[in-house]
PDB file of C-alpha atoms in Angstrom:
ATOM      1  CA  MET A   1     290.806  49.410 -67.553  1.00 42.00           C
ATOM      2  CA  ASP A   2     290.925  48.169 -71.117  1.00 50.00           C
ATOM      3  CA  THR A   3     287.365  47.427 -72.143  1.00 58.00           C
ATOM      4  CA  LYS A   4     288.142  46.538 -75.739  1.00 74.00           C
ATOM      5  CA  PRO A   5     286.729  43.018 -76.612  1.00 88.00           C
ATOM      6  CA  PHE A   6     289.189  40.177 -76.974  1.00 93.00           C
ATOM      7  CA  ILE A   7     287.281  38.954 -80.040  1.00 96.00           C
ATOM      8  CA  SER A   8     284.776  40.831 -82.065  1.00 96.00           C
ATOM      9  CA  VAL A   9     282.469  39.398 -84.803  1.00 97.00           C
ATOM     10  CA  ARG A  10     280.894  42.013 -86.934  1.00 96.00           C
ATOM     11  CA  ASP A  11     277.996  41.541 -89.523  1.00 96.00           C
ATOM     12  CA  LEU A  12     279.201  38.007 -90.322  1.00 96.00           C
ATOM     13  CA  SER A  13     277.517  35.901 -92.925  1.00 96.00           C
ATOM     14  CA  ILE A  14     278.608  32.250 -93.157  1.00 95.00           C
ATOM     15  CA  GLY A  15     277.726  29.215 -95.297  1.00 91.00           C
ATOM     16  CA  TYR A  16     278.964  27.024 -98.112  1.00 90.00           C
ATOM     17  CA  GLY A  17     278.973  28.508-101.611  1.00 85.00           C
ATOM     18  CA  ASP A  18     275.589  30.031-102.326  1.00 85.00           C
ATOM     19  CA  ARG A  19     273.999  28.267 -99.326  1.00 90.00           C
ATOM     20  CA  VAL A  20     273.590  30.772 -96.441  1.00 93.00           C
ATOM     21  CA  VAL A  21     273.777  29.092 -92.992  1.00 95.00           C
ATOM     22  CA  GLN A  22     273.808  32.282 -90.752  1.00 96.00           C
ATOM     23  CA  GLU A  23     273.914  35.973 -91.492  1.00 95.00           C
ATOM     24  CA  LYS A  24     274.235  39.361 -89.736  1.00 95.00           C
ATOM     25  CA  LEU A  25     276.070  37.812 -86.674  1.00 97.00           C
ATOM     26  CA  SER A  26     277.658  40.495 -84.431  1.00 97.00           C
ATOM     27  CA  PHE A  27     278.940  39.636 -80.938  1.00 97.00           C
ATOM     28  CA  ASP A  28     281.909  40.131 -78.623  1.00 97.00           C
ATOM     29  CA  ILE A  29     283.920  37.726 -76.535  1.00 97.00           C
ATOM     30  CA  ARG A  30     285.723  38.975 -73.407  1.00 95.00           C
ATOM     31  CA  GLN A  31     289.144  37.739 -72.415  1.00 94.00           C
ATOM     32  CA  ASN A  32     288.844  34.715 -70.045  1.00 95.00           C
ATOM     33  CA  ASP A  33     285.239  34.041 -71.123  1.00 96.00           C
ATOM     34  CA  ILE A  34     283.961  30.495 -71.214  1.00 97.00           C
ATOM     35  CA  PHE A  35     281.955  31.313 -74.335  1.00 98.00           C
ATOM     36  CA  PHE A  36     279.375  28.841 -75.824  1.00 98.00           C
ATOM     37  CA  ILE A  37     277.974  28.724 -79.287  1.00 98.00           C
ATOM     38  CA  ILE A  38     274.565  27.081 -78.843  1.00 97.00           C
ATOM     39  CA  GLY A  39     271.327  26.340 -80.674  1.00 95.00           C
ATOM     40  CA  GLY A  40     269.278  23.546 -82.223  1.00 91.00           C
ATOM     41  CA  SER A  41     270.527  20.988 -84.664  1.00 88.00           C
ATOM     42  CA  GLY A  42     271.498  22.289 -88.133  1.00 90.00           C
ATOM     43  CA  CYS A  43     271.725  25.952 -86.997  1.00 94.00           C
ATOM     44  CA  GLY A  44     275.382  26.353 -87.982  1.00 94.00           C
ATOM     45  CA  LYS A  45     277.294  26.102 -84.679  1.00 95.00           C
ATOM     46  CA  THR A  46     280.234  24.115 -86.084  1.00 94.00           C
ATOM     47  CA  THR A  47     280.124  26.103 -89.327  1.00 95.00           C
ATOM     48  CA  LEU A  48     280.556  29.266 -87.326  1.00 96.00           C
ATOM     49  CA  LEU A  49     283.526  27.676 -85.429  1.00 95.00           C
ATOM     50  CA  LYS A  50     285.130  26.748 -88.764  1.00 94.00           C
ATOM     51  CA  HIS A  51     284.822  30.394 -89.946  1.00 94.00           C
ATOM     52  CA  MET A  52     286.255  31.665 -86.613  1.00 95.00           C
ATOM     53  CA  ILE A  53     289.385  29.562 -86.940  1.00 93.00           C
ATOM     54  CA  GLY A  54     290.044  30.365 -90.565  1.00 91.00           C
ATOM     55  CA  LEU A  55     289.025  27.083 -92.198  1.00 91.00           C
ATOM     56  CA  ILE A  56     286.262  28.800 -94.286  1.00 91.00           C
ATOM     57  CA  ALA A  57     286.277  32.432 -95.372  1.00 91.00           C
ATOM     58  CA  PRO A  58     283.035  34.342 -94.638  1.00 91.00           C
ATOM     59  CA  SER A  59     281.022  35.723 -97.533  1.00 89.00           C
ATOM     60  CA  LYS A  60     280.628  38.934 -95.581  1.00 93.00           C
ATOM     61  CA  GLY A  61     281.726  40.486 -92.292  1.00 95.00           C
ATOM     62  CA  GLU A  62     284.797  40.461 -89.991  1.00 94.00           C
ATOM     63  CA  VAL A  63     286.349  38.285 -87.290  1.00 95.00           C
ATOM     64  CA  LEU A  64     288.719  40.498 -85.187  1.00 96.00           C
ATOM     65  CA  TYR A  65     291.203  39.111 -82.714  1.00 95.00           C
ATOM     66  CA  ASN A  66     292.445  42.044 -80.543  1.00 92.00           C
ATOM     67  CA  GLY A  67     291.487  44.326 -83.350  1.00 92.00           C
ATOM     68  CA  VAL A  68     293.251  42.228 -86.118  1.00 94.00           C
ATOM     69  CA  ASN A  69     291.023  40.998 -88.882  1.00 94.00           C
ATOM     70  CA  LEU A  70     291.844  37.316 -89.406  1.00 93.00           C
ATOM     71  CA  TYR A  71     290.998  37.358 -93.038  1.00 92.00           C
ATOM     72  CA  GLU A  72     292.877  40.509 -93.968  1.00 93.00           C
ATOM     73  CA  ALA A  73     296.015  39.888 -91.863  1.00 93.00           C
ATOM     74  CA  ASP A  74     299.311  39.283 -93.638  1.00 93.00           C
ATOM     75  CA  PRO A  75     300.612  35.632 -93.592  1.00 92.00           C
ATOM     76  CA  GLU A  76     303.098  36.309 -90.724  1.00 93.00           C
ATOM     77  CA  THR A  77     300.382  37.943 -88.515  1.00 94.00           C
ATOM     78  CA  ARG A  78     297.908  35.192 -89.353  1.00 92.00           C
ATOM     79  CA  LEU A  79     300.445  32.472 -88.397  1.00 89.00           C
ATOM     80  CA  SER A  80     301.184  34.317 -85.119  1.00 90.00           C
ATOM     81  CA  LEU A  81     297.404  34.289 -84.351  1.00 91.00           C
ATOM     82  CA  LEU A  82     297.012  30.619 -85.251  1.00 90.00           C
ATOM     83  CA  LYS A  83     299.976  29.598 -83.011  1.00 89.00           C
ATOM     84  CA  SER A  84     298.245  31.314 -80.059  1.00 92.00           C
ATOM     85  CA  TRP A  85     295.230  29.029 -80.386  1.00 94.00           C
ATOM     86  CA  GLY A  86     294.560  25.516 -79.277  1.00 93.00           C
ATOM     87  CA  ILE A  87     291.856  23.429 -81.076  1.00 92.00           C
ATOM     88  CA  THR A  88     290.250  20.179 -79.823  1.00 89.00           C
ATOM     89  CA  TYR A  89     288.015  17.853 -81.773  1.00 79.00           C
ATOM     90  CA  GLN A  90     285.123  15.588 -80.915  1.00 71.00           C
ATOM     91  CA  SER A  91     287.188  12.350 -81.222  1.00 67.00           C
ATOM     92  CA  GLY A  92     290.371  13.730 -79.758  1.00 66.00           C
ATOM     93  CA  ALA A  93     291.970  13.343 -83.265  1.00 81.00           C
ATOM     94  CA  LEU A  94     295.117  11.761 -81.909  1.00 89.00           C
ATOM     95  CA  PHE A  95     297.658  10.098 -84.154  1.00 93.00           C
ATOM     96  CA  SER A  96     297.121   6.333 -83.544  1.00 92.00           C
ATOM     97  CA  SER A  97     300.692   5.352 -84.323  1.00 95.00           C
ATOM     98  CA  MET A  98     302.115   7.806 -81.800  1.00 96.00           C
ATOM     99  CA  THR A  99     302.175   7.606 -77.970  1.00 97.00           C
ATOM    100  CA  LEU A 100     300.407  10.287 -75.950  1.00 97.00           C
ATOM    101  CA  ALA A 101     303.692  11.945 -75.269  1.00 97.00           C
ATOM    102  CA  GLU A 102     304.584  11.912 -78.949  1.00 97.00           C
ATOM    103  CA  ASN A 103     301.204  13.445 -79.801  1.00 96.00           C
ATOM    104  CA  VAL A 104     301.513  16.233 -77.282  1.00 96.00           C
ATOM    105  CA  ALA A 105     305.222  16.819 -78.278  1.00 97.00           C
ATOM    106  CA  LEU A 106     304.395  17.379 -81.935  1.00 95.00           C
ATOM    107  CA  PRO A 107     303.406  21.060 -81.864  1.00 93.00           C
ATOM    108  CA  LEU A 108     306.407  21.807 -79.620  1.00 95.00           C
ATOM    109  CA  GLN A 109     308.743  20.085 -82.067  1.00 96.00           C
ATOM    110  CA  ILE A 110     307.297  22.041 -85.051  1.00 93.00           C
ATOM    111  CA  TYR A 111     306.889  25.519 -83.571  1.00 91.00           C
ATOM    112  CA  THR A 112     309.551  25.886 -80.849  1.00 93.00           C
ATOM    113  CA  ASP A 113     313.323  25.615 -80.454  1.00 94.00           C
ATOM    114  CA  LEU A 114     313.071  23.716 -77.158  1.00 95.00           C
ATOM    115  CA  SER A 115     315.494  20.973 -76.481  1.00 96.00           C
ATOM    116  CA  GLU A 116     314.435  17.262 -76.255  1.00 96.00           C
ATOM    117  CA  ARG A 117     314.668  17.508 -72.475  1.00 96.00           C
ATOM    118  CA  GLN A 118     312.559  20.731 -72.282  1.00 97.00           C
ATOM    119  CA  ILE A 119     309.900  19.191 -74.609  1.00 97.00           C
ATOM    120  CA  ALA A 120     309.719  16.042 -72.459  1.00 96.00           C
ATOM    121  CA  GLU A 121     309.299  18.149 -69.381  1.00 96.00           C
ATOM    122  CA  THR A 122     306.628  20.287 -70.947  1.00 96.00           C
ATOM    123  CA  VAL A 123     304.807  17.215 -72.242  1.00 97.00           C
ATOM    124  CA  ALA A 124     304.906  15.600 -68.798  1.00 96.00           C
ATOM    125  CA  TYR A 125     303.456  18.805 -67.262  1.00 95.00           C
ATOM    126  CA  LYS A 126     300.634  19.174 -69.814  1.00 94.00           C
ATOM    127  CA  LEU A 127     299.636  15.545 -69.427  1.00 95.00           C
ATOM    128  CA  ALA A 128     299.685  15.946 -65.633  1.00 94.00           C
ATOM    129  CA  LEU A 129     297.539  19.068 -65.936  1.00 90.00           C
ATOM    130  CA  VAL A 130     294.787  17.064 -67.620  1.00 91.00           C
ATOM    131  CA  GLY A 131     295.083  14.132 -65.215  1.00 91.00           C
ATOM    132  CA  LEU A 132     297.177  11.800 -67.412  1.00 94.00           C
ATOM    133  CA  ALA A 133     300.443  11.782 -65.480  1.00 95.00           C
ATOM    134  CA  GLY A 134     302.169   8.479 -66.056  1.00 94.00           C
ATOM    135  CA  TYR A 135     300.485   7.726 -69.431  1.00 95.00           C
ATOM    136  CA  GLU A 136     303.181   9.167 -71.644  1.00 96.00           C
ATOM    137  CA  SER A 137     304.031   5.798 -73.207  1.00 96.00           C
ATOM    138  CA  PHE A 138     300.431   4.776 -73.851  1.00 97.00           C
ATOM    139  CA  TYR A 139     298.968   4.641 -77.347  1.00 96.00           C
ATOM    140  CA  PRO A 140     295.511   6.002 -78.157  1.00 95.00           C
ATOM    141  CA  ALA A 141     294.117   2.478 -78.597  1.00 94.00           C
ATOM    142  CA  GLU A 142     295.055   1.732 -74.996  1.00 95.00           C
ATOM    143  CA  ILE A 143     293.001   4.456 -73.315  1.00 93.00           C
ATOM    144  CA  SER A 144     289.286   5.248 -72.784  1.00 89.00           C
ATOM    145  CA  GLY A 145     287.179   7.762 -74.672  1.00 85.00           C
ATOM    146  CA  GLY A 146     287.312  10.216 -71.855  1.00 85.00           C
ATOM    147  CA  MET A 147     291.130   9.901 -71.672  1.00 90.00           C
ATOM    148  CA  HIS A 148     291.149  10.539 -75.484  1.00 90.00           C
ATOM    149  CA  LYS A 149     289.438  13.893 -74.844  1.00 89.00           C
ATOM    150  CA  ARG A 150     291.886  14.845 -72.150  1.00 91.00           C
ATOM    151  CA  ALA A 151     294.932  13.781 -74.232  1.00 93.00           C
ATOM    152  CA  GLY A 152     293.506  15.900 -77.113  1.00 92.00           C
ATOM    153  CA  LEU A 153     293.290  18.856 -74.752  1.00 93.00           C
ATOM    154  CA  ALA A 154     296.816  18.286 -73.493  1.00 94.00           C
ATOM    155  CA  ARG A 155     298.037  18.574 -77.134  1.00 94.00           C
ATOM    156  CA  ALA A 156     295.841  21.688 -77.663  1.00 93.00           C
ATOM    157  CA  ILE A 157     297.536  23.387 -74.690  1.00 94.00           C
ATOM    158  CA  ALA A 158     301.038  22.402 -75.565  1.00 94.00           C
ATOM    159  CA  LEU A 159     301.930  25.963 -76.766  1.00 94.00           C
ATOM    160  CA  ASP A 160     300.175  27.688 -73.860  1.00 93.00           C
ATOM    161  CA  PRO A 161     297.415  29.100 -76.042  1.00 94.00           C
ATOM    162  CA  GLN A 162     295.547  32.315 -75.319  1.00 94.00           C
ATOM    163  CA  LEU A 163     292.459  30.847 -76.919  1.00 96.00           C
ATOM    164  CA  LEU A 164     290.957  27.309 -76.801  1.00 96.00           C
ATOM    165  CA  PHE A 165     288.331  26.099 -79.325  1.00 96.00           C
ATOM    166  CA  PHE A 166     286.162  23.065 -78.526  1.00 94.00           C
ATOM    167  CA  ASP A 167     283.746  21.326 -80.873  1.00 92.00           C
ATOM    168  CA  GLU A 168     281.241  19.278 -78.862  1.00 90.00           C
ATOM    169  CA  PRO A 169     283.828  18.286 -76.143  1.00 90.00           C
ATOM    170  CA  SER A 170     281.325  16.169 -74.192  1.00 86.00           C
ATOM    171  CA  ALA A 171     280.084  14.198 -77.216  1.00 82.00           C
ATOM    172  CA  GLY A 172     280.044  10.486 -76.398  1.00 80.00           C
ATOM    173  CA  LEU A 173     280.822  10.898 -72.659  1.00 82.00           C
ATOM    174  CA  ASP A 174     278.728   9.700 -69.784  1.00 86.00           C
ATOM    175  CA  PRO A 175     277.372  12.353 -67.403  1.00 87.00           C
ATOM    176  CA  ILE A 176     280.166  11.893 -64.821  1.00 88.00           C
ATOM    177  CA  SER A 177     282.959  12.089 -67.425  1.00 85.00           C
ATOM    178  CA  SER A 178     281.295  15.107 -68.940  1.00 89.00           C
ATOM    179  CA  LEU A 179     281.243  16.868 -65.538  1.00 90.00           C
ATOM    180  CA  ARG A 180     284.852  16.064 -65.060  1.00 89.00           C
ATOM    181  CA  LEU A 181     285.671  17.422 -68.477  1.00 90.00           C
ATOM    182  CA  ASP A 182     283.779  20.715 -67.646  1.00 93.00           C
ATOM    183  CA  GLN A 183     285.836  21.037 -64.443  1.00 93.00           C
ATOM    184  CA  LEU A 184     288.987  20.334 -66.420  1.00 92.00           C
ATOM    185  CA  ILE A 185     288.284  23.038 -68.958  1.00 93.00           C
ATOM    186  CA  ILE A 186     287.855  25.540 -66.118  1.00 95.00           C
ATOM    187  CA  GLN A 187     291.060  24.375 -64.437  1.00 93.00           C
ATOM    188  CA  VAL A 188     293.065  24.571 -67.656  1.00 92.00           C
ATOM    189  CA  CYS A 189     291.753  27.995 -68.609  1.00 94.00           C
ATOM    190  CA  GLU A 190     292.597  29.336 -65.154  1.00 94.00           C
ATOM    191  CA  ALA A 191     296.016  27.819 -65.152  1.00 90.00           C
ATOM    192  CA  LEU A 192     296.957  29.196 -68.613  1.00 91.00           C
ATOM    193  CA  GLY A 193     294.841  32.404 -68.466  1.00 94.00           C
ATOM    194  CA  SER A 194     293.026  31.185 -71.637  1.00 95.00           C
ATOM    195  CA  THR A 195     289.655  32.010 -73.130  1.00 97.00           C
ATOM    196  CA  ALA A 196     287.465  29.118 -74.330  1.00 97.00           C
ATOM    197  CA  ILE A 197     285.030  28.994 -77.240  1.00 97.00           C
ATOM    198  CA  ILE A 198     282.815  25.897 -77.059  1.00 97.00           C
ATOM    199  CA  VAL A 199     280.274  24.499 -79.466  1.00 96.00           C
ATOM    200  CA  SER A 200     277.861  22.411 -77.442  1.00 93.00           C
ATOM    201  CA  HIS A 201     274.328  21.359 -76.945  1.00 89.00           C
ATOM    202  CA  GLU A 202     274.850  19.985 -73.458  1.00 91.00           C
ATOM    203  CA  LEU A 203     272.687  22.128 -71.180  1.00 93.00           C
ATOM    204  CA  PRO A 204     274.421  21.075 -67.874  1.00 92.00           C
ATOM    205  CA  SER A 205     277.713  22.205 -69.258  1.00 94.00           C
ATOM    206  CA  ILE A 206     276.308  25.425 -70.794  1.00 96.00           C
ATOM    207  CA  LEU A 207     274.607  26.453 -67.578  1.00 95.00           C
ATOM    208  CA  SER A 208     277.305  25.398 -65.097  1.00 94.00           C
ATOM    209  CA  ILE A 209     280.471  26.783 -66.692  1.00 96.00           C
ATOM    210  CA  GLY A 210     279.360  29.220 -69.365  1.00 97.00           C
ATOM    211  CA  THR A 211     280.003  32.874 -68.692  1.00 96.00           C
ATOM    212  CA  ASN A 212     278.717  34.146 -72.101  1.00 97.00           C
ATOM    213  CA  CYS A 213     277.079  32.649 -75.180  1.00 98.00           C
ATOM    214  CA  ILE A 214     275.167  33.261 -78.425  1.00 98.00           C
ATOM    215  CA  VAL A 215     272.076  31.344 -79.429  1.00 97.00           C
ATOM    216  CA  LEU A 216     271.707  30.610 -83.090  1.00 97.00           C
ATOM    217  CA  ASP A 217     268.513  29.805 -84.861  1.00 96.00           C
ATOM    218  CA  ALA A 218     268.211  27.627 -87.989  1.00 94.00           C
ATOM    219  CA  GLN A 219     264.790  29.029 -89.032  1.00 94.00           C
ATOM    220  CA  THR A 220     265.714  32.729 -89.166  1.00 95.00           C
ATOM    221  CA  LYS A 221     269.339  32.081 -89.973  1.00 95.00           C
ATOM    222  CA  THR A 222     270.685  34.550 -87.400  1.00 94.00           C
ATOM    223  CA  MET A 223     271.389  35.040 -83.691  1.00 96.00           C
ATOM    224  CA  LEU A 224     268.356  35.051 -81.411  1.00 96.00           C
ATOM    225  CA  ASP A 225     270.153  36.371 -78.223  1.00 97.00           C
ATOM    226  CA  SER A 226     273.522  36.643 -76.458  1.00 97.00           C
ATOM    227  CA  GLY A 227     274.695  36.899 -72.837  1.00 97.00           C
ATOM    228  CA  ASP A 228     275.274  34.819 -69.761  1.00 97.00           C
ATOM    229  CA  PRO A 229     273.272  31.613 -70.321  1.00 97.00           C
ATOM    230  CA  LYS A 230     272.124  31.546 -66.723  1.00 96.00           C
ATOM    231  CA  GLU A 231     270.643  34.998 -67.257  1.00 97.00           C
ATOM    232  CA  LEU A 232     269.103  34.137 -70.618  1.00 97.00           C
ATOM    233  CA  LEU A 233     267.432  30.999 -69.089  1.00 96.00           C
ATOM    234  CA  HIS A 234     265.068  33.233 -67.061  1.00 94.00           C
ATOM    235  CA  HIS A 235     265.300  36.669 -68.612  1.00 95.00           C
ATOM    236  CA  SER A 236     265.749  36.393 -72.370  1.00 96.00           C
ATOM    237  CA  GLN A 237     263.149  38.381 -74.256  1.00 95.00           C
ATOM    238  CA  GLN A 238     263.017  35.569 -76.780  1.00 96.00           C
ATOM    239  CA  GLU A 239     260.703  32.789 -75.665  1.00 95.00           C
ATOM    240  CA  LYS A 240     262.464  30.364 -78.060  1.00 94.00           C
ATOM    241  CA  VAL A 241     265.727  30.958 -76.152  1.00 96.00           C
ATOM    242  CA  ARG A 242     264.075  30.357 -72.745  1.00 95.00           C
ATOM    243  CA  GLN A 243     262.501  27.173 -74.069  1.00 93.00           C
ATOM    244  CA  PHE A 244     265.812  25.860 -75.505  1.00 93.00           C
ATOM    245  CA  LEU A 245     267.690  26.530 -72.247  1.00 95.00           C
ATOM    246  CA  SER A 246     264.984  24.846 -70.167  1.00 92.00           C
ATOM    247  CA  ARG A 247     264.364  22.043 -72.720  1.00 82.00           C
ATOM    248  CA  ALA A 248     260.679  23.049 -72.605  1.00 50.00           C
ATOM    249  CA  GLY A 249     260.678  23.235 -76.390  1.00 45.00           C
ATOM    250  CA  THR A 250     263.027  23.260 -79.337  1.00 43.00           C
ATOM    251  CA  ALA A 251     265.050  26.071 -80.886  1.00 39.00           C
TER     252      ALA A 251
END
C-alpha cells in the first residue's frame, strides 16, 4: 500500500514581508482526510491556507502535493494542480448578477470542452448534490446565508476536485445549519473521493468530522501539536491544546 502523504508541508515559514506569522511548520495530510487548521485568534490559520493555495509565497520551506513543490512547479504543472482544487469562501463569493446555475457553470465553461447540454446536466447534478435541486434560476440575493454556502460549495466541486479548501465554512451560521454543512462536507468528499482542508474555530465541527488537524499558536508562532482532534482532546502532551479543544482556556 502506498503510504506516501498526499500533501506534505516541510519547514514552512509564513507571513507578510518581514512580519513572521508562523515558522518551522511541518505536517502531512493523508488522502481523504478531513483536515482542520485550528488555533486561537491571530495565530495565522487563514494565512497558512493562503500559502497552501499559492496566493502568498512562503519565506522558507516547501508545500508538496503528491511530491510536487507548488512553488517550484512549471506553469503547466502548477495550473494542473490548481484545476484539481476547489476553494470556498466565508461569504460564498457568488457573482450577484448571475444565477446559481450560471455561477456553478462558470469553471466548466472556462476549463472544459463540455457542450452546453453537458454543462447544464453537470450543474444540475452538483446543485442537487448540495441540496439545491430546483434552484438553478435563483439569484444569490434570493437565497439564505446557508444556501449561499452550499451554492459556493457546488461551484467549488464543479470540476470534481481532488482537494477542497474551506475558510471558516460555518461562519455566520446557526448551530443546526452548521451541523448540516458538516454533514454535507462529509457527503461531498465521499461522493467525489476528495480531501478537505478546513480553517475553523468551531469545536463541534472539529471534533465531529475532523480526522486530522494541526494546532497553531500565536505566542510561539509555531505548531503546538498535530493528529486526530478527538485524540488530542484527551491525550495531547500540550496542556494548551487540551484546554483549547475543551474550551477550558484559550490557545
